[in-house]
mmCIF file of C-alpha atoms in Angstrom:
data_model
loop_
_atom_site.group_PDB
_atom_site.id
_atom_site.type_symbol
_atom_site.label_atom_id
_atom_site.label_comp_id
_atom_site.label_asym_id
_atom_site.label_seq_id
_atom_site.Cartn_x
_atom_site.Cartn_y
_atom_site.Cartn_z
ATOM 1 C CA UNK I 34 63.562 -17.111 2.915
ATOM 2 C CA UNK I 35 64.127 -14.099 4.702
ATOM 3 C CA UNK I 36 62.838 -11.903 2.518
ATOM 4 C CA UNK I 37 59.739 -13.857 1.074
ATOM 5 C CA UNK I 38 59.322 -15.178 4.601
ATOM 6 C CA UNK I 39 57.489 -18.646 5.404
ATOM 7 C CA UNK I 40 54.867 -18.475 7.269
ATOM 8 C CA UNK I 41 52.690 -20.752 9.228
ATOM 9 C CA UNK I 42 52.720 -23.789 7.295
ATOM 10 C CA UNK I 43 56.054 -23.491 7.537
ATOM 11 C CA UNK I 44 56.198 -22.641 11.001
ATOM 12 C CA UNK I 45 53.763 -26.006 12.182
ATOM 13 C CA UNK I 46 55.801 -28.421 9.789
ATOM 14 C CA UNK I 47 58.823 -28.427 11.265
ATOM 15 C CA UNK I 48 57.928 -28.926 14.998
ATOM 16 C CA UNK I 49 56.065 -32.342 13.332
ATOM 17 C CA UNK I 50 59.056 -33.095 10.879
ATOM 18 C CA UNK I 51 61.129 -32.662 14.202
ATOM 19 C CA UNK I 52 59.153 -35.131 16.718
ATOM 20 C CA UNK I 53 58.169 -37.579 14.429
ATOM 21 C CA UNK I 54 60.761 -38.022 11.372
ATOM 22 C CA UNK I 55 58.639 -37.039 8.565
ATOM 23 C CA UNK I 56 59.376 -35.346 5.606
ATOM 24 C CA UNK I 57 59.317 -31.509 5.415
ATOM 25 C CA UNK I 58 57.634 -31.899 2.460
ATOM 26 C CA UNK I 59 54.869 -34.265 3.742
ATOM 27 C CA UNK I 60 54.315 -32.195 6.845
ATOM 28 C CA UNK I 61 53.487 -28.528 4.400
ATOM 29 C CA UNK I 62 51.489 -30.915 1.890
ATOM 30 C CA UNK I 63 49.504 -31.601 5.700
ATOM 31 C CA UNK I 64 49.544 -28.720 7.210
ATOM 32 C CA UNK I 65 48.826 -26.087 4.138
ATOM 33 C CA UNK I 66 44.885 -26.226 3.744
ATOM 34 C CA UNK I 67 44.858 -25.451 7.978
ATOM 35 C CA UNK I 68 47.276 -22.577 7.500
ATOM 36 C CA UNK I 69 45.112 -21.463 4.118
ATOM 37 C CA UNK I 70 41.976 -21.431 6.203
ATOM 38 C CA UNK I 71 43.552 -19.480 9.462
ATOM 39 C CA UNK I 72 44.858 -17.148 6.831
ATOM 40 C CA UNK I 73 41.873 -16.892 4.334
ATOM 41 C CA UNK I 74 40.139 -13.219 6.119
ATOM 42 C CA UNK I 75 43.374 -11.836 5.637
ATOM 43 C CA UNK I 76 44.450 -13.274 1.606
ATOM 44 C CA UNK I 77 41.126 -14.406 0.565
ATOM 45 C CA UNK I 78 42.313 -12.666 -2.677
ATOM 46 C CA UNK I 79 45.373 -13.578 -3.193
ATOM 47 C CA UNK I 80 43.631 -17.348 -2.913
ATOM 48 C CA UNK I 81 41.271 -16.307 -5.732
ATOM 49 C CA UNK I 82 44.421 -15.573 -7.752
ATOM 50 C CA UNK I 83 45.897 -18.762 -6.995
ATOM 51 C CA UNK I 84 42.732 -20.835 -8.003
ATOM 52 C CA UNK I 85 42.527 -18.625 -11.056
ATOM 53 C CA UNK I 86 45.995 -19.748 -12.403
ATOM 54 C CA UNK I 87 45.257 -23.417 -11.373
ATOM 55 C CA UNK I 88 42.111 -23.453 -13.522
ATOM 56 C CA UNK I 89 39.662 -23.897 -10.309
ATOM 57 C CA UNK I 90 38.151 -20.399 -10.310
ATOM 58 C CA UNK I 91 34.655 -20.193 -10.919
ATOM 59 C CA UNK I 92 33.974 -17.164 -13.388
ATOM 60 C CA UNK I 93 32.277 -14.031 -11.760
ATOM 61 C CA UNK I 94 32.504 -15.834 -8.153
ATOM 62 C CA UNK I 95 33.641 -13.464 -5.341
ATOM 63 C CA UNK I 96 37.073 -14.523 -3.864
ATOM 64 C CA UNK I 97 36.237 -15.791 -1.123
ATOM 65 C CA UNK I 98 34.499 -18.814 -2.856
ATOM 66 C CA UNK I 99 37.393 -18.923 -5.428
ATOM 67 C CA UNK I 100 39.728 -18.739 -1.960
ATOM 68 C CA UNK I 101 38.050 -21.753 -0.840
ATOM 69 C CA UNK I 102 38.003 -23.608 -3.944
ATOM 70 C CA UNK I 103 41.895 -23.376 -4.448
ATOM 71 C CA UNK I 104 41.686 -24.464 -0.909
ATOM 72 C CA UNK I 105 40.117 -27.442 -1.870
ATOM 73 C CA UNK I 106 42.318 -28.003 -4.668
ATOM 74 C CA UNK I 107 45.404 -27.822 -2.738
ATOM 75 C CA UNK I 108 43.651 -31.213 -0.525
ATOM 76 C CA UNK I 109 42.616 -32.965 -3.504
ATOM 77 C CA UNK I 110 46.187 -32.225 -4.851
ATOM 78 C CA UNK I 111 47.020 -34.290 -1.556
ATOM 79 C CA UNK I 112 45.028 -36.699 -2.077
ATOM 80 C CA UNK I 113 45.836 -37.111 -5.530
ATOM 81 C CA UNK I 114 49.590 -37.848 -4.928
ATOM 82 C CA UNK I 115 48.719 -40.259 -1.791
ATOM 83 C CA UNK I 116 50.138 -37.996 0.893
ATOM 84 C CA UNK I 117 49.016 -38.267 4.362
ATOM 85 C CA UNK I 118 46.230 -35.704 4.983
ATOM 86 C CA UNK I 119 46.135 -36.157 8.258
ATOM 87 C CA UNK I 120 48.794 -35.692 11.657
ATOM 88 C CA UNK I 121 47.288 -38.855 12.328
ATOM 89 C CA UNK I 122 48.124 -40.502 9.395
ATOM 90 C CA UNK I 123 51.749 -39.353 10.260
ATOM 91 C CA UNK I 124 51.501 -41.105 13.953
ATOM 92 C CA UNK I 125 50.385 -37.760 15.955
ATOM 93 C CA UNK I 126 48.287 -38.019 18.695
ATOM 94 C CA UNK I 127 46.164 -35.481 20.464
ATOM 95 C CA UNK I 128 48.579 -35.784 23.333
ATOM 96 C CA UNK I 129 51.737 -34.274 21.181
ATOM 97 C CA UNK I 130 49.504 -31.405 20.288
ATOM 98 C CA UNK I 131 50.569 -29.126 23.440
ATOM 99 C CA UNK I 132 54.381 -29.523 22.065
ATOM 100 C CA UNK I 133 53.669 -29.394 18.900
ATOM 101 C CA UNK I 134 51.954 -25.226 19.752
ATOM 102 C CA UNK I 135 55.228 -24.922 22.520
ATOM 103 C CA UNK I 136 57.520 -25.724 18.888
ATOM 104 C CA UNK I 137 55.726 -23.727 16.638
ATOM 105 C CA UNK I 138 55.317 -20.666 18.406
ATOM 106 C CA UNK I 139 59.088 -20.990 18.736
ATOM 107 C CA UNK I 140 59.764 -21.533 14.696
ATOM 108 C CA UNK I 141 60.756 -17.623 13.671
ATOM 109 C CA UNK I 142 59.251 -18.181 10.703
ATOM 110 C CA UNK I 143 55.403 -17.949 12.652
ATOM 111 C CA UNK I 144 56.390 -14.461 12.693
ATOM 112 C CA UNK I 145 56.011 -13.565 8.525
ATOM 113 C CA UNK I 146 52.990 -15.288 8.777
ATOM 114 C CA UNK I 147 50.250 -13.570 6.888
ATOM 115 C CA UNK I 148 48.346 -13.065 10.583
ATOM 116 C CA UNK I 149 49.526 -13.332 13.903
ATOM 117 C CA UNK I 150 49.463 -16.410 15.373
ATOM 118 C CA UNK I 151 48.418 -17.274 18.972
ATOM 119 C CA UNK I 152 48.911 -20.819 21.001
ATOM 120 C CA UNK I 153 45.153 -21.073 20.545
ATOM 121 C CA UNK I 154 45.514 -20.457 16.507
ATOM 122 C CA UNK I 155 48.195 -23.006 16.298
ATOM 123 C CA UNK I 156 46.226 -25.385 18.917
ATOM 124 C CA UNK I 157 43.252 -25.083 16.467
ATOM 125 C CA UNK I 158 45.545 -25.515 13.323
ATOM 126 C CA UNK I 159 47.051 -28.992 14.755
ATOM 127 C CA UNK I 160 43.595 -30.082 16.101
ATOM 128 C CA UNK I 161 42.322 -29.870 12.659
ATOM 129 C CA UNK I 162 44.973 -31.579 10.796
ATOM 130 C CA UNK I 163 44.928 -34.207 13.241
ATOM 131 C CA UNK I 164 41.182 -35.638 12.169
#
């Protein structure tokens, strides 16, 4: 972990796994498409790769459309298995969102995320995954 680092999924899952009891596991499957899309101007094509070896890559597409594809493949994965896609599904409400930033800007592993990550990045990142 210290080497690879963790990141931002990483770093908003376990303030929520925390607070609310939930599985580490269930909180990245949540969280992951948020983090993808705060982090896409900065690995758009390492994304592309990833959609590439999941058979989701469209041929001769730039990589930020591939990006966003593998994006969307990671939520359908979600979906797929039955996870909870949403922080709402997992009993958060927009009132835990201000600890939920206070926890994750805490989490050390925020800092190996792939950009840096501000209370109003995270703020944004938990307001989406709440809907």
């Amino acid at each position: 972990f210290n080497v690879a680092g963790l990141g931002a999924a990483h770093g908003t899952g376990h303030p929520i796994s925390a607070r609310f009891h939930t599985a580490h596991g269930q909180t990245l499957a949540t969280m992951l498409p948020h983090v993808m899309r705060f982090n896409l101007e900065t690995r758009a094509a390492k994304y592309a790769e990833i959609a590439v070896a999941i058979g989701v890559a469209k041929p001769g597409a730039k990589d930020l459309e591939n990006a966003n594809l593998c994006i969307a493949a990671i939520e359908g994965m979600v979906q797929r298995l039955g996870l909870r896609k949403s922080l709402k599904d997992l009993g958060v409400g927009s009132a835990d969102i201000g600890p939920l930033v206070d926890d994750a800007l805490q989490d050390m592993t925020m800092r190996t995320n792939a950009r840096k990550v501000s209370a109003d990045d995270a703020k944004a990142m938990f307001e989406a995954a709440l809907a």
